[in-house]
PDB file of C-alpha atoms in Angstrom:
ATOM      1  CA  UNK A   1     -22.189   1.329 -21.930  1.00  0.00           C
ATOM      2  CA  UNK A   2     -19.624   2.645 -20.081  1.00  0.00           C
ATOM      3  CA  UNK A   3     -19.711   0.765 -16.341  1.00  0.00           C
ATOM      4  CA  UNK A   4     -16.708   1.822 -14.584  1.00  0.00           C
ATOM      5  CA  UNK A   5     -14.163   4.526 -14.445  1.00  0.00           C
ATOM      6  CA  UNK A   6     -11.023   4.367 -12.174  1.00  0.00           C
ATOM      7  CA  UNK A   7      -9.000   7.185 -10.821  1.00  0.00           C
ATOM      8  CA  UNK A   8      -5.210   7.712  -9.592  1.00  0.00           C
ATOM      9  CA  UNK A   9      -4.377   9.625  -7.271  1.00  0.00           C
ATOM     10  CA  UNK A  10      -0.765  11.062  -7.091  1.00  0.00           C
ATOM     11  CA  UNK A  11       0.009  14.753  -5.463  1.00  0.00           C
ATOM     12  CA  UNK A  12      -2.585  16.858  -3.263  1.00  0.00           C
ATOM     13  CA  UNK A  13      -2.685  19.768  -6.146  1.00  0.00           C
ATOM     14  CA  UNK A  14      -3.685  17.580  -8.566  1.00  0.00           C
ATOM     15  CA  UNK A  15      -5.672  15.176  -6.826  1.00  0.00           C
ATOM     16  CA  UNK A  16      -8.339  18.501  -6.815  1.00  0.00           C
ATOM     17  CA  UNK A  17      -8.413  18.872 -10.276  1.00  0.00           C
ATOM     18  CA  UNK A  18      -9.371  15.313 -11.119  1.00  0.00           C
ATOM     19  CA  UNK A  19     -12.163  15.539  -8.492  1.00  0.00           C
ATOM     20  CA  UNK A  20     -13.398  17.933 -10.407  1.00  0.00           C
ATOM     21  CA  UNK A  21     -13.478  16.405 -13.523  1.00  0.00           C
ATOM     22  CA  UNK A  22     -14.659  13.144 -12.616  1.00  0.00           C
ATOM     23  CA  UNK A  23     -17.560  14.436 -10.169  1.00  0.00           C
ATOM     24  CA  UNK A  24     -20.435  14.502 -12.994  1.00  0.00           C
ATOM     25  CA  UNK A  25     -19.587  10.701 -13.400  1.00  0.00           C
ATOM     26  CA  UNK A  26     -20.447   9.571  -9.901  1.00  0.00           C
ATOM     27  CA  UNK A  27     -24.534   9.827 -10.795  1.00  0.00           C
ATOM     28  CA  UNK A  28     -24.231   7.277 -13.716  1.00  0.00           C
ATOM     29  CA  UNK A  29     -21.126   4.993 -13.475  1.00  0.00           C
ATOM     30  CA  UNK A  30     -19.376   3.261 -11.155  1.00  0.00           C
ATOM     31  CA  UNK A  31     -16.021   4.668  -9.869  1.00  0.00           C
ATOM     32  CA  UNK A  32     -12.881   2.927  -7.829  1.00  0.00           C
ATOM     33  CA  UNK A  33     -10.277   5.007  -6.604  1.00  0.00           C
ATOM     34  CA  UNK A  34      -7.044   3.236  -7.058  1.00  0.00           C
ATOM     35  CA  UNK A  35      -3.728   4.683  -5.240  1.00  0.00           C
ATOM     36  CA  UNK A  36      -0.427   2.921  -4.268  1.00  0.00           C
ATOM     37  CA  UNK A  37      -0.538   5.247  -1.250  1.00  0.00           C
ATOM     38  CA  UNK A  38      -0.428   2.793   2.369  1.00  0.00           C
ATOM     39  CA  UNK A  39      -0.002   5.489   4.616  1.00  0.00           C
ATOM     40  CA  UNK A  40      -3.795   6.122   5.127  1.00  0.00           C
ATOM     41  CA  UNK A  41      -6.571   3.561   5.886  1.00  0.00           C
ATOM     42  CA  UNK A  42      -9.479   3.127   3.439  1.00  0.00           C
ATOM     43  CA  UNK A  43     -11.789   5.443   6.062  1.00  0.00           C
ATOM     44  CA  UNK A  44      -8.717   8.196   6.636  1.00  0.00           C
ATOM     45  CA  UNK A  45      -8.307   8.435   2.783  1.00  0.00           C
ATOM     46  CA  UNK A  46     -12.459   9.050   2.626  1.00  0.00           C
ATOM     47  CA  UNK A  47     -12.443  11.676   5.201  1.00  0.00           C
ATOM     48  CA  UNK A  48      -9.203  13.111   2.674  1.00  0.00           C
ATOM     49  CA  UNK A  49     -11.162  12.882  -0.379  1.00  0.00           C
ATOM     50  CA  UNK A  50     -14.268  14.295   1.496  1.00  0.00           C
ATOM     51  CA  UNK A  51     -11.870  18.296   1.192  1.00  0.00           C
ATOM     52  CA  UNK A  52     -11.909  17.593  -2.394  1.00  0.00           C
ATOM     53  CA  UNK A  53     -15.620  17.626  -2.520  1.00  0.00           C
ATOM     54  CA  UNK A  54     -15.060  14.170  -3.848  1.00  0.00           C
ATOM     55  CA  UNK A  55     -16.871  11.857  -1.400  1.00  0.00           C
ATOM     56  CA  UNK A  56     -16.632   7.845  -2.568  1.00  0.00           C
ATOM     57  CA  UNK A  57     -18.019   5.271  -0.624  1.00  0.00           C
ATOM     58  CA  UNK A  58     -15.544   3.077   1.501  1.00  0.00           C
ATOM     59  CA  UNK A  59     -16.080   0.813  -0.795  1.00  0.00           C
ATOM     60  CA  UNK A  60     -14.931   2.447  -3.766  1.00  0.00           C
ATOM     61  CA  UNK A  61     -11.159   3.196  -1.985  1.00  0.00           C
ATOM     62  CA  UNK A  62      -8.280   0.521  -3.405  1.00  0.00           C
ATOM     63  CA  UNK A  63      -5.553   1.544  -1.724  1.00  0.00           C
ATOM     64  CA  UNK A  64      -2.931  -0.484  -0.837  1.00  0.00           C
ATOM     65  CA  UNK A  65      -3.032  -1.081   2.338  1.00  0.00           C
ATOM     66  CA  UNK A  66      -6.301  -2.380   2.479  1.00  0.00           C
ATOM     67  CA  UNK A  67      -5.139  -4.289  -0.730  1.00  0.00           C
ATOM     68  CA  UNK A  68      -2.509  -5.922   0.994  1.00  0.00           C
ATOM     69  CA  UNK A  69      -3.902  -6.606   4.372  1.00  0.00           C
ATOM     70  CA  UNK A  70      -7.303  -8.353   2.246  1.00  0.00           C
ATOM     71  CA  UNK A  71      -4.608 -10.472   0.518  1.00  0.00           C
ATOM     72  CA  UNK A  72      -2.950 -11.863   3.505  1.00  0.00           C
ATOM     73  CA  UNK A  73      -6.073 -12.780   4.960  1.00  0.00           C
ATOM     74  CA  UNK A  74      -7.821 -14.207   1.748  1.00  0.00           C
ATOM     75  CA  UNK A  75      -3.868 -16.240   0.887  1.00  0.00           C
ATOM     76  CA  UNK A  76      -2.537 -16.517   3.987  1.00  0.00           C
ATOM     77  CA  UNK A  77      -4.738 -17.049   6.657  1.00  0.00           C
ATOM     78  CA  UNK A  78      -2.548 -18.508   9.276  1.00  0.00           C
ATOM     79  CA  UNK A  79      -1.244 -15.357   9.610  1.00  0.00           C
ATOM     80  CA  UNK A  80      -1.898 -13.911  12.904  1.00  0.00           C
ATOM     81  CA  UNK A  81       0.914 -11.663  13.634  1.00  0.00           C
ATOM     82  CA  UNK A  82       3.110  -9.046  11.361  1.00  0.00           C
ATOM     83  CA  UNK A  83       6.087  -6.874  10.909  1.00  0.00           C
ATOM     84  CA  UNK A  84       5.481  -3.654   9.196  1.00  0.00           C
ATOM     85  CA  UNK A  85       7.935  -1.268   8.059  1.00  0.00           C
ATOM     86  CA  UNK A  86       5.079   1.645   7.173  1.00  0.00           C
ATOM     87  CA  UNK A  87       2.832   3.807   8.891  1.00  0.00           C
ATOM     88  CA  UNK A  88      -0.496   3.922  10.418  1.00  0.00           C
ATOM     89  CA  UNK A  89      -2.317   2.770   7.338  1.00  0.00           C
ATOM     90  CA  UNK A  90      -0.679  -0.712   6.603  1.00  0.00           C
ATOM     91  CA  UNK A  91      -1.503  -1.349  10.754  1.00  0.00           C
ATOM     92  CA  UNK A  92      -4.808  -0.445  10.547  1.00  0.00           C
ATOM     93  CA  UNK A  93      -5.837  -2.012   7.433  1.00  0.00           C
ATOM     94  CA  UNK A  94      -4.021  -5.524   9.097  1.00  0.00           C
ATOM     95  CA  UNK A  95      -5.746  -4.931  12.083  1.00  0.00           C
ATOM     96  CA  UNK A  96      -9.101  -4.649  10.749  1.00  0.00           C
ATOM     97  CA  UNK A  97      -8.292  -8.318   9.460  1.00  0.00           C
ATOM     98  CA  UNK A  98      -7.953  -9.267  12.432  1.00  0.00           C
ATOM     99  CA  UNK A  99      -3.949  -9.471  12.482  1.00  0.00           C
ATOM    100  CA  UNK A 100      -1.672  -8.335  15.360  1.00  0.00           C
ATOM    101  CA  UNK A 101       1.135  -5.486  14.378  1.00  0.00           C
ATOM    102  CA  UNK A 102       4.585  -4.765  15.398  1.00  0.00           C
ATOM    103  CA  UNK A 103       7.250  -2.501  14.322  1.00  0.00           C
ATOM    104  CA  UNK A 104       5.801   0.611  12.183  1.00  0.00           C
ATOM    105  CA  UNK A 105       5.635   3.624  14.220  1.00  0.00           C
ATOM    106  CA  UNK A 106       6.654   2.187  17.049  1.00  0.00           C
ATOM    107  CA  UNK A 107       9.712   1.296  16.130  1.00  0.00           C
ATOM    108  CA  UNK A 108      10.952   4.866  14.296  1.00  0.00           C
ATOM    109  CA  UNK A 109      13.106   5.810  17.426  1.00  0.00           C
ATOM    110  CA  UNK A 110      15.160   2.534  17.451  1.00  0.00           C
ATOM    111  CA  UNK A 111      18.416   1.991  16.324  1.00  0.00           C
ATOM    112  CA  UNK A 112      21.208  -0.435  16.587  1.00  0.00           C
ATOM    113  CA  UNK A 113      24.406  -1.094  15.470  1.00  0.00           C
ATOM    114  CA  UNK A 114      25.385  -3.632  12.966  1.00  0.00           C
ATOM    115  CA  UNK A 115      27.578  -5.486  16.278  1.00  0.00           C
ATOM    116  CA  UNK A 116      24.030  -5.129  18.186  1.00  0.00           C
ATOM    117  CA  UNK A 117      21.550  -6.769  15.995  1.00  0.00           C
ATOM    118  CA  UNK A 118      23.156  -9.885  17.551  1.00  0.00           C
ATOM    119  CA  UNK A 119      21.113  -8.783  20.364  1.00  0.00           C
ATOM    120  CA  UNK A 120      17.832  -8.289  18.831  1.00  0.00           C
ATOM    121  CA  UNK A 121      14.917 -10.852  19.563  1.00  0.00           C
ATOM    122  CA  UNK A 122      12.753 -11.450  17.048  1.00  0.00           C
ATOM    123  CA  UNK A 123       8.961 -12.623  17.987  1.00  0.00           C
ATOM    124  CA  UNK A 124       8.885 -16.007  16.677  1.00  0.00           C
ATOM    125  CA  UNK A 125       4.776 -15.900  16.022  1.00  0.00           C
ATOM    126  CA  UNK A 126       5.519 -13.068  13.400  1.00  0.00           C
ATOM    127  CA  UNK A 127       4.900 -14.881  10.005  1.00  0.00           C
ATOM    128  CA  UNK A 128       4.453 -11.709   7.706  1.00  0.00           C
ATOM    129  CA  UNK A 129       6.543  -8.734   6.569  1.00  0.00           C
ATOM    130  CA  UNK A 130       4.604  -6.009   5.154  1.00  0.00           C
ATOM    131  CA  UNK A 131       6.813  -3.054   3.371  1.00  0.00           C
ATOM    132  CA  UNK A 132       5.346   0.412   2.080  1.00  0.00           C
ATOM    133  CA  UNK A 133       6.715   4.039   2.285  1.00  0.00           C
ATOM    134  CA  UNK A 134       8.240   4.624   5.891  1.00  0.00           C
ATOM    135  CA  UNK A 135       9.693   8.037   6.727  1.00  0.00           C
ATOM    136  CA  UNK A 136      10.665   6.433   9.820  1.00  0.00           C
ATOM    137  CA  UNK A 137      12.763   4.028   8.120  1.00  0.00           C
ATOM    138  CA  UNK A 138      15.791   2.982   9.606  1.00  0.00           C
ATOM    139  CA  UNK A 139      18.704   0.165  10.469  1.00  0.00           C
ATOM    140  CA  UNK A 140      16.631  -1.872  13.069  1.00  0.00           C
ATOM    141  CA  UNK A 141      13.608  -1.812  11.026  1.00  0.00           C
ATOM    142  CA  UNK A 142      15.308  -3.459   8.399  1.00  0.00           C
ATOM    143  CA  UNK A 143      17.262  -5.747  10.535  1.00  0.00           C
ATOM    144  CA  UNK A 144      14.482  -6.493  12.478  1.00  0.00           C
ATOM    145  CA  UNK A 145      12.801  -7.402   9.362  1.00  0.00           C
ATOM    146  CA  UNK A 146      15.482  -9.563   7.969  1.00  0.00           C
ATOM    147  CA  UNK A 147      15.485 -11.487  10.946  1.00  0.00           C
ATOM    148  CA  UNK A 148      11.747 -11.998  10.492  1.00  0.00           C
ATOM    149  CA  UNK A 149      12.483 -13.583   7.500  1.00  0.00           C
ATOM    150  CA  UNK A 150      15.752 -15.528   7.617  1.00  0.00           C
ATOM    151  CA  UNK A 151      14.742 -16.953  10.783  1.00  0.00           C
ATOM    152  CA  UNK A 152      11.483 -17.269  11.248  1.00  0.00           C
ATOM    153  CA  UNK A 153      10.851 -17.930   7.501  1.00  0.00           C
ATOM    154  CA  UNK A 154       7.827 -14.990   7.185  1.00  0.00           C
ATOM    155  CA  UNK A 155       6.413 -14.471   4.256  1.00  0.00           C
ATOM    156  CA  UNK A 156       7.789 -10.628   2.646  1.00  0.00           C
ATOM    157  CA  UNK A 157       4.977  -8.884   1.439  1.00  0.00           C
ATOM    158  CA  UNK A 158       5.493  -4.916  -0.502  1.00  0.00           C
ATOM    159  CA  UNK A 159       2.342  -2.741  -1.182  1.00  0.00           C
ATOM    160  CA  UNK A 160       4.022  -0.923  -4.043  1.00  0.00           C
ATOM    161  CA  UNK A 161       7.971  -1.312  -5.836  1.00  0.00           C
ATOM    162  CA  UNK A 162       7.494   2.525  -6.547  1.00  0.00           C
ATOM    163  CA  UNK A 163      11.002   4.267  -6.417  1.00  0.00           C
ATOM    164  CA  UNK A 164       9.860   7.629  -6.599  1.00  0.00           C
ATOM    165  CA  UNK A 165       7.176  10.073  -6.026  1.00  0.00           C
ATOM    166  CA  UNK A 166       5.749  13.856  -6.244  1.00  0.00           C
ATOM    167  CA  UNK A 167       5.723  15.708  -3.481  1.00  0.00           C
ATOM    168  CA  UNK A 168       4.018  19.258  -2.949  1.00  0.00           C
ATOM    169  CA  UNK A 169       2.929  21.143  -5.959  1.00  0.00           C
ATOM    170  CA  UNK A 170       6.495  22.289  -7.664  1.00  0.00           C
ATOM    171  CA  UNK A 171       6.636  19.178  -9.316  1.00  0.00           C
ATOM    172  CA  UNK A 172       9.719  17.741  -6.921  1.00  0.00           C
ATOM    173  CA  UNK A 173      10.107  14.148  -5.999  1.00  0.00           C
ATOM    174  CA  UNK A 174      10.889  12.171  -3.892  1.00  0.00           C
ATOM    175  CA  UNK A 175      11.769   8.162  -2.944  1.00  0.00           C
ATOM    176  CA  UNK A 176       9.317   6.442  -2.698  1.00  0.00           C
ATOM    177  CA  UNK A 177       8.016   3.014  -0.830  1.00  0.00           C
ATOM    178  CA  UNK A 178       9.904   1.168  -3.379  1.00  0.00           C
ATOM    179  CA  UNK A 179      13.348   1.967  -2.172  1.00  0.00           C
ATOM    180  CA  UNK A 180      12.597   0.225   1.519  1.00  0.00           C
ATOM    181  CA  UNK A 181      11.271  -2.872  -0.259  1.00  0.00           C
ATOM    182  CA  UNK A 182      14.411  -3.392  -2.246  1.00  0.00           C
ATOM    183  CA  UNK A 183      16.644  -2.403   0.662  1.00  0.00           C
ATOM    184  CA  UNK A 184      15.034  -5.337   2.251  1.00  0.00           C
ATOM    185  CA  UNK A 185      14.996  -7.266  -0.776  1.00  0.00           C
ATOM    186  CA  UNK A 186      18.794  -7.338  -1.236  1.00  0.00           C
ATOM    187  CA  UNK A 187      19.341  -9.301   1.974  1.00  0.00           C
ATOM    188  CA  UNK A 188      15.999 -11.513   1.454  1.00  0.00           C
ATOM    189  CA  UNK A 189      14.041 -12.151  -1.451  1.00  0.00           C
ATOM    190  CA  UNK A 190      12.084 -11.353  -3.588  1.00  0.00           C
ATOM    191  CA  UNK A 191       8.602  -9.931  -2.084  1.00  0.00           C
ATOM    192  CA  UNK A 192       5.206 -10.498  -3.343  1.00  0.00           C
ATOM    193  CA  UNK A 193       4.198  -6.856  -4.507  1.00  0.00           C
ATOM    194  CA  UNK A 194       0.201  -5.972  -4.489  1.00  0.00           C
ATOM    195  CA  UNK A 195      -0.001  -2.654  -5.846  1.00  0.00           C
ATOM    196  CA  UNK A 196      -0.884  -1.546  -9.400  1.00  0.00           C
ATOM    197  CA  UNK A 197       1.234  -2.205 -12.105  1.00  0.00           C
ATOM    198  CA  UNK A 198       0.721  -5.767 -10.429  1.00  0.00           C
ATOM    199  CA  UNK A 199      -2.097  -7.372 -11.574  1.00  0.00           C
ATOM    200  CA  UNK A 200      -3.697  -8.316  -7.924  1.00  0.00           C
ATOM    201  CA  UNK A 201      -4.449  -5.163  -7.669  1.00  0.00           C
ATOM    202  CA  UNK A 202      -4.988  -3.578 -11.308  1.00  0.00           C
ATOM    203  CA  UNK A 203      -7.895  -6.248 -11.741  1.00  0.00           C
ATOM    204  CA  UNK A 204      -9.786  -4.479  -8.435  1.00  0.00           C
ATOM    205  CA  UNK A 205     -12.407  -6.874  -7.047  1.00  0.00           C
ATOM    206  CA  UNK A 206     -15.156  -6.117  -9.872  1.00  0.00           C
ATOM    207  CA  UNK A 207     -15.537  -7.488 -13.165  1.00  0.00           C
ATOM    208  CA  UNK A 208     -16.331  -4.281 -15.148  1.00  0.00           C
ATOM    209  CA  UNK A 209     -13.073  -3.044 -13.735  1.00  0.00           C
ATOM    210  CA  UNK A 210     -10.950  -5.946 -15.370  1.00  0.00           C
ATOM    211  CA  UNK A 211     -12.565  -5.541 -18.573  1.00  0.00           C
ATOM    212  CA  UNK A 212     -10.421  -3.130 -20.766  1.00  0.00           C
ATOM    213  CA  UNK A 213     -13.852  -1.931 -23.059  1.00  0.00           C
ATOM    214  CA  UNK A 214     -15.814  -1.083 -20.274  1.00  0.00           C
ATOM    215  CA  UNK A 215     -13.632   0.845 -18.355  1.00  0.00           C
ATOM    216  CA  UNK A 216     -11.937   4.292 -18.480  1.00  0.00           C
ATOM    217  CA  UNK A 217      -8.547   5.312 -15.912  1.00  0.00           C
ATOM    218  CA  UNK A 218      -7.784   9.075 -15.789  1.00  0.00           C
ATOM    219  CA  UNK A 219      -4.293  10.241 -13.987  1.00  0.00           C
ATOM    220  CA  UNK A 220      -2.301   7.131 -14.276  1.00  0.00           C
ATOM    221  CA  UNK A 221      -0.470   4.788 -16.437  1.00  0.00           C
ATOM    222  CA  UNK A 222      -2.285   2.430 -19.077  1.00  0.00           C
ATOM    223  CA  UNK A 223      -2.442  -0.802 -16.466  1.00  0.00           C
ATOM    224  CA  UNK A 224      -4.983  -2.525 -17.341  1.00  0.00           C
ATOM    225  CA  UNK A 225      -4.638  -5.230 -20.285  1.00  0.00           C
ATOM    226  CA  UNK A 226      -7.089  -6.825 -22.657  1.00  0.00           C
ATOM    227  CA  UNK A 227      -7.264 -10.746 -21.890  1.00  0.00           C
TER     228      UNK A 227
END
């Protein structure tokens, strides 16, 4: 019997059409919505989904910036502050766990010179780095970041290693998240990644979703492995 059936999300245009074809299955199997999207919360991406006539239950959103922000708390719980070069989902999602933000948004209009990051101070209570997509990204982000690490010794967290994605409905593309995490990477180390192909977050938080004969993904990659 078939118990759960997962769905990617990618570009707006074709997010609709898999709405559609998936919307007969919410009255007899369980669905998770899996995306390595971090710019929206859990709750922004259900009030997204909700134009789509496609309404899941908070419950049933895995993106990852929920999926990140649950695994720093779950891991790493003497984590009370972190850096985020992202937007407004990553900071939500860690402040819902109860973990104080800096950088993100806030920090889109700051720039420095490679003479003035001796200059920079770096909060010494920050003991995370998370990294997803950041249109704001910029040289004091990453230095800021850097520091974070090399001197305070934070642990480097990525929600996705994705280098590129679509964007509109021509089929373009675009970098993606991936290309700030290795930016950051170069001068670090390596981070620890969340996001699907990875299996933290391929194996969900359900059973039936880890189990490769009960399951069914439709609009993304073959990620999930037998045992």
């Amino acid at each position: 019997r078939l118990m759960c059936i997962i769905v990617f999300f990618f570009s707006s245009r074709r997010r609709h059409t898999r709405c559609s074809g998936v919307s007969w299955a919410r009255r007899c199997v369980q669905e998770t919505v899996v995306t390595n999207n971090s710019t929206k919360s859990r709750e922004t991406y259900t009030k997204t989904l909700a134009h789509y006539d496609f309404v899941p239950n908070i419950d049933e959103i895995c993106n990852t910036s929920w999926l990140t922000a649950g695994y720093i708390k779950e891991k790493y719980p003497e984590v009370t502050k972190a850096y985020v070069i992202g937007r407004e989902g990553i900071v939500t999602e860690l402040q819902n766990q109860g973990i104080e933000v800096l950088g993100s948004t806030a920090d889109d209009n700051k720039d420095v010179t490679p003479k003035e990051c001796e200059y920079i101070e770096v909060d010494k209570d920050v003991k995370a780095v998370v990294v997803g997509y950041d249109h704001g990204f910029n040289y004091y982000k990453l230095s800021y970041a850097y520091y974070c690490i090399a001197e305070n010794g934070a642990h480097f967290f990525a929600t996705n290693e994705d280098s590129i994605s679509p964007v509109g409905d021509q089929g373009r593309l675009a970098p993606a998240g991936g290309t700030m995490v290795k930016a950051l990477q170069h001068c670090t180390k390596p981070p620890i990644v969340t996001g699907k192909p990875n299996p933290y977050g391929c194996l969900l938080y359900t059973s039936d979703a880890a189990d490769d004969l009960l399951c069914v993904d439709l609009g993304g990659r073959r990620i999930i492995k037998k045992k």
